[in-house]
PDB file of C-alpha atoms in Angstrom:
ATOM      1  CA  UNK A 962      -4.333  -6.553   0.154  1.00  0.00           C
ATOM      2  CA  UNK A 963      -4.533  -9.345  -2.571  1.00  0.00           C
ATOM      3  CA  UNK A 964      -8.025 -10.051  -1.928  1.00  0.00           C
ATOM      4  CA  UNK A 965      -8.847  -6.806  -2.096  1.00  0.00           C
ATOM      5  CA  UNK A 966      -7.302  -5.887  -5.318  1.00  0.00           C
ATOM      6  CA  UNK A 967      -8.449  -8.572  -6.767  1.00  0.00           C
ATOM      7  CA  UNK A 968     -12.122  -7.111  -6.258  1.00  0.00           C
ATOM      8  CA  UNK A 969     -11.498  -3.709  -7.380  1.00  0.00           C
ATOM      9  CA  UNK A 970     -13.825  -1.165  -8.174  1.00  0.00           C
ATOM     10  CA  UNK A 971     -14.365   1.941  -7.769  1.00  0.00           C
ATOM     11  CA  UNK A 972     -18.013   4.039  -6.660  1.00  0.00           C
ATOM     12  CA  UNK A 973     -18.500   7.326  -8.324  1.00  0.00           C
ATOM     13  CA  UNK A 974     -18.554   9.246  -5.067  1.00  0.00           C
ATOM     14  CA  UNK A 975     -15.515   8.101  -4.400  1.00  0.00           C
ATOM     15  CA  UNK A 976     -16.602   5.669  -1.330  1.00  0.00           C
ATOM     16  CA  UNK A 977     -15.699   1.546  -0.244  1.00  0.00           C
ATOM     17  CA  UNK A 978     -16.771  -0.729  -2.115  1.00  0.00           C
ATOM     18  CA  UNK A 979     -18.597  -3.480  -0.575  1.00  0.00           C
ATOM     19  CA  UNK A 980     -17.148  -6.767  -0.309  1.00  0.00           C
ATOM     20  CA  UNK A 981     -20.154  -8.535  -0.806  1.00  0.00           C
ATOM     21  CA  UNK A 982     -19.720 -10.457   2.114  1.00  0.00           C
ATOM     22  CA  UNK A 983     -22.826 -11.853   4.036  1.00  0.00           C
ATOM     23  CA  UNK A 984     -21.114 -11.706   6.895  1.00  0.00           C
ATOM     24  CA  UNK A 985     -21.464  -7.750   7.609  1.00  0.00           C
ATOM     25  CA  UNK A 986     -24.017  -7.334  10.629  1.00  0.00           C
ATOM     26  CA  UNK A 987     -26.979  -4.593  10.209  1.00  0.00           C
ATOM     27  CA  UNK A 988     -26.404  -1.693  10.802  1.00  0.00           C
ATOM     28  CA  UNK A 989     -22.738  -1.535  10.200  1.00  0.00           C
ATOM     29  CA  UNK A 990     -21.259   0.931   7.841  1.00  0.00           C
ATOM     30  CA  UNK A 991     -21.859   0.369   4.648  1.00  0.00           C
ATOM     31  CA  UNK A 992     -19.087  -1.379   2.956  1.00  0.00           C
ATOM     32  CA  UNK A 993     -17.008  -2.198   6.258  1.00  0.00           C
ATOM     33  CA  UNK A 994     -16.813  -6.174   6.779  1.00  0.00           C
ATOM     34  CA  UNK A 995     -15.626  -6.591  10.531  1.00  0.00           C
ATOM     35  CA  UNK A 996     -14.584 -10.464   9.626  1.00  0.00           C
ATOM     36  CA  UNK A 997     -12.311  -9.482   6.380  1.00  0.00           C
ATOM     37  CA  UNK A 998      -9.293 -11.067   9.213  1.00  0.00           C
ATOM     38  CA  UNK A 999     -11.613 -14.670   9.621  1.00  0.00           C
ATOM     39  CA  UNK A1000     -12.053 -14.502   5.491  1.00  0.00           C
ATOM     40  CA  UNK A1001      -8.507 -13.824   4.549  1.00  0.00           C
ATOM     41  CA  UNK A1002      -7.209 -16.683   6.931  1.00  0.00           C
ATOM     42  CA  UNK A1003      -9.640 -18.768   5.595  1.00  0.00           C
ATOM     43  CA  UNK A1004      -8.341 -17.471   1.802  1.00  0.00           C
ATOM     44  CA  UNK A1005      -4.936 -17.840   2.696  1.00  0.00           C
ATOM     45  CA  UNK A1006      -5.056 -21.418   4.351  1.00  0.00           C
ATOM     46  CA  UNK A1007      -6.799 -23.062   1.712  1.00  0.00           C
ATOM     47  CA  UNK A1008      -4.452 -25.800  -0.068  1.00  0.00           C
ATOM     48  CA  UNK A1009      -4.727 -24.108  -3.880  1.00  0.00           C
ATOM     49  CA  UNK A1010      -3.373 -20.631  -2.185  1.00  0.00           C
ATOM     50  CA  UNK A1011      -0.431 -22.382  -0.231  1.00  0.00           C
ATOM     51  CA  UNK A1012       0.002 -24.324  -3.186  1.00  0.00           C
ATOM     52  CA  UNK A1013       0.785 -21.553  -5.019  1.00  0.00           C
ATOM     53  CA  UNK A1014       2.117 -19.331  -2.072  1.00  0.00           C
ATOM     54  CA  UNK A1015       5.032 -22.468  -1.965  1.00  0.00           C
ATOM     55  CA  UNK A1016       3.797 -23.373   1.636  1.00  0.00           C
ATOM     56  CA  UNK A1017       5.847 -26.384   2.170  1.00  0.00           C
ATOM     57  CA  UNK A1018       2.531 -28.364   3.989  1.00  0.00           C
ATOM     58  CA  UNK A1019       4.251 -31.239   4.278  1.00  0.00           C
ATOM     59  CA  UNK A1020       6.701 -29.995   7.459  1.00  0.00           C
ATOM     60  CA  UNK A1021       6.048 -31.070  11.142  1.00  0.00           C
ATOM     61  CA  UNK A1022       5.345 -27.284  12.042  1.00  0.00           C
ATOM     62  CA  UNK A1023       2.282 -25.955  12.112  1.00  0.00           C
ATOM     63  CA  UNK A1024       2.038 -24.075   9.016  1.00  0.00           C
ATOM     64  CA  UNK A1025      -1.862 -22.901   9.285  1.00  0.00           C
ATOM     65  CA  UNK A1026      -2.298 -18.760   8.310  1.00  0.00           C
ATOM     66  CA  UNK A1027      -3.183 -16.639  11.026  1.00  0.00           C
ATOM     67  CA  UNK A1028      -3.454 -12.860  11.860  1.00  0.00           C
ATOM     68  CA  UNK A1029      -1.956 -12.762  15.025  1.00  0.00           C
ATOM     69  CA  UNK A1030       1.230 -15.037  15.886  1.00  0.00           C
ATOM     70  CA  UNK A1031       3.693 -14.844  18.962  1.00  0.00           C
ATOM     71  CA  UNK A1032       6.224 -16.308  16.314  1.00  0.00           C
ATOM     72  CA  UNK A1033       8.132 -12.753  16.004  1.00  0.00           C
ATOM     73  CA  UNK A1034       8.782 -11.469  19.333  1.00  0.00           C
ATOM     74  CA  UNK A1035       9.066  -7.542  18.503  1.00  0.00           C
ATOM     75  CA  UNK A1036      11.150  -5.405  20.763  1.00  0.00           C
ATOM     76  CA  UNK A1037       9.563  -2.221  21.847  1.00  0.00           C
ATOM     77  CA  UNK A1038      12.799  -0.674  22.591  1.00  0.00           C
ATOM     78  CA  UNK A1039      12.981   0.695  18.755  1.00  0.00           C
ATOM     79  CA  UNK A1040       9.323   1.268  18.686  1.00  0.00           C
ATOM     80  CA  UNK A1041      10.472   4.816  18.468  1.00  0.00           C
ATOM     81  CA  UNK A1042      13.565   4.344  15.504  1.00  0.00           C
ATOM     82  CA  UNK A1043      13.705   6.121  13.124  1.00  0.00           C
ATOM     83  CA  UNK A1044      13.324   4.916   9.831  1.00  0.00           C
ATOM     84  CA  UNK A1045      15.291   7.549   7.836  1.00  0.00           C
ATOM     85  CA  UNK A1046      18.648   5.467   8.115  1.00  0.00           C
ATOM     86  CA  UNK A1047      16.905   2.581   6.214  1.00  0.00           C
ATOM     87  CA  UNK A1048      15.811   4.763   3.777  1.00  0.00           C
ATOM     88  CA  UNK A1049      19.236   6.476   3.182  1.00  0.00           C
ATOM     89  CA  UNK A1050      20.574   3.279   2.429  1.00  0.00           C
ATOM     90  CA  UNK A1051      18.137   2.353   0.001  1.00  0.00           C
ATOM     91  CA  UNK A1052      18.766   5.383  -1.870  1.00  0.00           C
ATOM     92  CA  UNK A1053      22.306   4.892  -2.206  1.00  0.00           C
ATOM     93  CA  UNK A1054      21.663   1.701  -4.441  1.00  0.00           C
ATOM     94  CA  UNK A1055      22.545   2.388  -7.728  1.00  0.00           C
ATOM     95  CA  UNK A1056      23.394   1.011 -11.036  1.00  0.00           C
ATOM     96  CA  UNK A1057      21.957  -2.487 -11.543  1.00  0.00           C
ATOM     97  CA  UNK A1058      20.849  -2.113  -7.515  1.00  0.00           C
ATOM     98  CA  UNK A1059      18.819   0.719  -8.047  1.00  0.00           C
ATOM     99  CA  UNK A1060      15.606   0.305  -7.098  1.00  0.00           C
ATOM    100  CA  UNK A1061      12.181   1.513  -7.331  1.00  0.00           C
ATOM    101  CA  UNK A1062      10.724   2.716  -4.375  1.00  0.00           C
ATOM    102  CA  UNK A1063       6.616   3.947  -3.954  1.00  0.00           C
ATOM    103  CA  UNK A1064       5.810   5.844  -0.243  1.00  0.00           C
ATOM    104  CA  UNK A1065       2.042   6.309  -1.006  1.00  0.00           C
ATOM    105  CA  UNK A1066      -0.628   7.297   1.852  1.00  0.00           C
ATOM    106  CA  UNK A1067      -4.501   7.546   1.875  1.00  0.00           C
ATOM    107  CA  UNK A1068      -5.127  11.097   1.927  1.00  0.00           C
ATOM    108  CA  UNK A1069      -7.980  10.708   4.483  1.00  0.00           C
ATOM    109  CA  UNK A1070      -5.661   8.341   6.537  1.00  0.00           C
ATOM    110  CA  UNK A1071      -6.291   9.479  10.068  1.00  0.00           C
ATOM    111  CA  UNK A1072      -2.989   7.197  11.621  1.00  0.00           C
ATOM    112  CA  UNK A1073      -0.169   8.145   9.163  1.00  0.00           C
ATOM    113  CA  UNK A1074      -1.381  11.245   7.527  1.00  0.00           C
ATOM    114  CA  UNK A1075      -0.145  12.442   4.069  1.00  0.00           C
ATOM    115  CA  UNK A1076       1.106  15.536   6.690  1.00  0.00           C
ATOM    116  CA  UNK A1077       2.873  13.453   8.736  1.00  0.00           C
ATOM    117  CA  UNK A1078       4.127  11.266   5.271  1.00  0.00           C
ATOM    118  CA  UNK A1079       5.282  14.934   3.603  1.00  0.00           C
ATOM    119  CA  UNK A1080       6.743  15.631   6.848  1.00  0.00           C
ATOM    120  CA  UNK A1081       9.753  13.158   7.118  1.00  0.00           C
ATOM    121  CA  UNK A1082      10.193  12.859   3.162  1.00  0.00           C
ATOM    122  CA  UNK A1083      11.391  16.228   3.646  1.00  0.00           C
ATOM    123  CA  UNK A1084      13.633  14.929   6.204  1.00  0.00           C
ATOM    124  CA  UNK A1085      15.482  13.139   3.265  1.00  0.00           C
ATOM    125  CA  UNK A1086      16.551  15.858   2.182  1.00  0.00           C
ATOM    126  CA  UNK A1087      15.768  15.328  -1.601  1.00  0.00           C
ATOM    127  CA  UNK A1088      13.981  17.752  -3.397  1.00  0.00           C
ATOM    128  CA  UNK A1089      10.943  16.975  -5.747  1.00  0.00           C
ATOM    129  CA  UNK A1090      11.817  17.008  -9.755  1.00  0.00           C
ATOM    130  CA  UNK A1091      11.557  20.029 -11.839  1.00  0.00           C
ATOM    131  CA  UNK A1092      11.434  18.272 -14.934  1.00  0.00           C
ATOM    132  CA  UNK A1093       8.183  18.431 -16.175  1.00  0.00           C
ATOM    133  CA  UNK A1094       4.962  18.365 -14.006  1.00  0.00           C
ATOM    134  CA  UNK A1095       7.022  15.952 -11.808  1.00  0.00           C
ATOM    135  CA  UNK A1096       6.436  17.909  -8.863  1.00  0.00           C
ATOM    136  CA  UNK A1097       2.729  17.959  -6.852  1.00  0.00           C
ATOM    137  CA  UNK A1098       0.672  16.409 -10.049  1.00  0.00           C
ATOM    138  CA  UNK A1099      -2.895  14.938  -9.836  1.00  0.00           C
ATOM    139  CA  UNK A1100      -3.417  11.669 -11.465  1.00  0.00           C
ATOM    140  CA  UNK A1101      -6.347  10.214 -13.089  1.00  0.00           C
ATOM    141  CA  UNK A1102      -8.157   6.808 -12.748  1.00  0.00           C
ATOM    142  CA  UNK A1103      -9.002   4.275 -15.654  1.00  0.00           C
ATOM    143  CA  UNK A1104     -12.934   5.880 -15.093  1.00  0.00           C
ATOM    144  CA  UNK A1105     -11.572   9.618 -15.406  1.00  0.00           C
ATOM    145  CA  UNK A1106     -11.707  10.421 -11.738  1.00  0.00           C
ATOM    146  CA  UNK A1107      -8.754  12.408  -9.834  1.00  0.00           C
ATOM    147  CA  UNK A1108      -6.775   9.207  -7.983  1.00  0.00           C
ATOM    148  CA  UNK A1109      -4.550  10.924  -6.028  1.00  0.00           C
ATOM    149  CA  UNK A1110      -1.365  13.090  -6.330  1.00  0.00           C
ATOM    150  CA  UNK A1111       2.478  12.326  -7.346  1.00  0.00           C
ATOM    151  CA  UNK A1112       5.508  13.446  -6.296  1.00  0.00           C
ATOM    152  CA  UNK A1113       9.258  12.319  -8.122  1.00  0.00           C
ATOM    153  CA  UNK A1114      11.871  13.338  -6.190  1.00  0.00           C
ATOM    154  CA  UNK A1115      15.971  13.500  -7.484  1.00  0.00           C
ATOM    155  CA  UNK A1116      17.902  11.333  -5.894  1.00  0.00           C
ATOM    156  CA  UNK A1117      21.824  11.243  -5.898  1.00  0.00           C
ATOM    157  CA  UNK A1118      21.676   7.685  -7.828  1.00  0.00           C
ATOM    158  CA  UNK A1119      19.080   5.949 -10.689  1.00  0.00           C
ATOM    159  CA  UNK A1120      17.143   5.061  -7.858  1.00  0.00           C
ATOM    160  CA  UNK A1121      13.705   6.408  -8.438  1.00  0.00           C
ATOM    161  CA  UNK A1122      11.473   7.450  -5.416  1.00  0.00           C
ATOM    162  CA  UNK A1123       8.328   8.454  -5.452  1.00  0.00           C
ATOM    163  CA  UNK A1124       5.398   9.612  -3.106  1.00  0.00           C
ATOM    164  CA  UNK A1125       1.456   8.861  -4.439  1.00  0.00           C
ATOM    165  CA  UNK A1126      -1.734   9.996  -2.651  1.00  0.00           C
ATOM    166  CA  UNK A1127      -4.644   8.140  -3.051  1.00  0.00           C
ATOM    167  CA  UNK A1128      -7.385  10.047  -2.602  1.00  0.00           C
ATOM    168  CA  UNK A1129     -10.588   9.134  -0.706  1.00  0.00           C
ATOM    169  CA  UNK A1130      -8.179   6.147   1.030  1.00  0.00           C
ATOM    170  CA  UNK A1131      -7.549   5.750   4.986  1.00  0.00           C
ATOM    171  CA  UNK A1132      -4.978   3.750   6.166  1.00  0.00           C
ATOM    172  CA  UNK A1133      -5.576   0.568   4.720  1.00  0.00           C
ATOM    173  CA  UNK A1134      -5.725   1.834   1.136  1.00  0.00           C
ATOM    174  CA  UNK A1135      -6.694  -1.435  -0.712  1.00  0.00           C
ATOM    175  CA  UNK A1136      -9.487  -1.852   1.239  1.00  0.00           C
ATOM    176  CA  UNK A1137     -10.730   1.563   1.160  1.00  0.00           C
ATOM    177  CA  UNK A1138      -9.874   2.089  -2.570  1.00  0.00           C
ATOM    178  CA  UNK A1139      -9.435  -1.308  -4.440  1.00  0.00           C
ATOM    179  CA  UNK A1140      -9.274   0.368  -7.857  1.00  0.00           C
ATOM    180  CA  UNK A1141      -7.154   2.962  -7.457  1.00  0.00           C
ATOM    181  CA  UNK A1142      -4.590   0.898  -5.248  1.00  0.00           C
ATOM    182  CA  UNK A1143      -4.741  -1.815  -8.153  1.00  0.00           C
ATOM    183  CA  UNK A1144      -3.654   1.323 -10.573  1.00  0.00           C
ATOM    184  CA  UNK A1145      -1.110   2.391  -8.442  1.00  0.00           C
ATOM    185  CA  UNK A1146       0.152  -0.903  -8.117  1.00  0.00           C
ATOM    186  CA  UNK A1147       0.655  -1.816 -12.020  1.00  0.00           C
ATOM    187  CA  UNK A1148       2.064   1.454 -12.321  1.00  0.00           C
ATOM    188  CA  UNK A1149       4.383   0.460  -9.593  1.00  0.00           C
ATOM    189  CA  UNK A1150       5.365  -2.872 -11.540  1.00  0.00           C
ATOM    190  CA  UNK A1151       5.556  -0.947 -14.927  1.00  0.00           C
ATOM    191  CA  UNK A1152       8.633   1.494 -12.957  1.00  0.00           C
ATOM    192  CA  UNK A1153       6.221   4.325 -13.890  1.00  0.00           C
ATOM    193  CA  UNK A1154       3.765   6.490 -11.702  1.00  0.00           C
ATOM    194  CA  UNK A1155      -0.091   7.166 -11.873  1.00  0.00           C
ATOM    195  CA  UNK A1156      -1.055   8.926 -14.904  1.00  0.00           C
TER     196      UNK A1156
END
């Protein structure tokens, strides 16, 4: 996600932006790098990146970057939990707690769609805010294109939650949309939503 943020842009018909890497084959669609997982380790295991990632290089484990690790051993008994319970409880934080809390989905996102996303947020029970345009409003990039749609919803404590399309995005939205994840993201940091 870094790496792609940190080469945002943005196409006027709304489609990837190429990486710029030589390593796409012909033929392949344009924009899509299949070796974006050999460049990131690369990224992320060079010493100036775990320098500033904190990697503590100097331990006896192996601490070399990869995308795949049998570190975590996952159980797929809970594959199937879910996650509503989590999300109660993060809700109920409040006062200095509270917290900040972005569900955002690609709206052309053909693994979790915005449906599916829409779907158990209602399950929260919460209902969106009627203050204001607060409810179902499009937001605009930096180059005057729509970005997506917001949603701020009430919640029972100062915690705010809200839910952000990005439009033109699949499911990895940084890749598909640098600029427009990068927005979403300061806005995110500034405790704010997409204008």
């Amino acid at each position: 996600m870094l790496r792609a943020l940190g080469r945002a842009g943005d196409r006027a018909d709304g489609g990837i932006v190429p990486s710029g890497s030589s390593n796409v084959p012909s033929g392949s669609a344009a924009g899509y790098d299949p070796c974006v997982d050999d460049e990131t380790a690369v990224y992320l295991n060079t010493p100036a990146v775990q320098a500033a990632l904190h990697v503590d290089t100097g331990a006896t484990i192996n601490r070399a970057w990869s995308d795949c690790s049998n570190t975590l051993q996952y159980s797929r008994q809970d594959l199937l939990t879910s996650m509503l319970p989590v999300y109660h409880k993060l809700l109920a934080q409040d006062g200095p707690d509270a917290l900040h809390i972005y569900v955002f989905s690609g709206d052309v996102d053909g693994i979790v769609p915005v449906t599916g996303t829409r779907m158990w947020l209602d399950r929260l029970g919460l209902n969106a805010s009627s203050s204001g345009n607060k409810a179902w409003k499009s937001w605009t990039t930096a180059v005057g294109q729509v970005g997506g749609y917001t949603t701020e919803y009430v919640t029972p404590t100062a915690t705010n939650f809200t839910f952000v399309t990005v439009r033109n995005a699949g499911h990895m939205v940084p890749a598909a949309q640098p600029s427009r994840a990068l927005e979403m993201f300061q806005a995110f940091l500034a405790r704010t939503v997409p204008q």
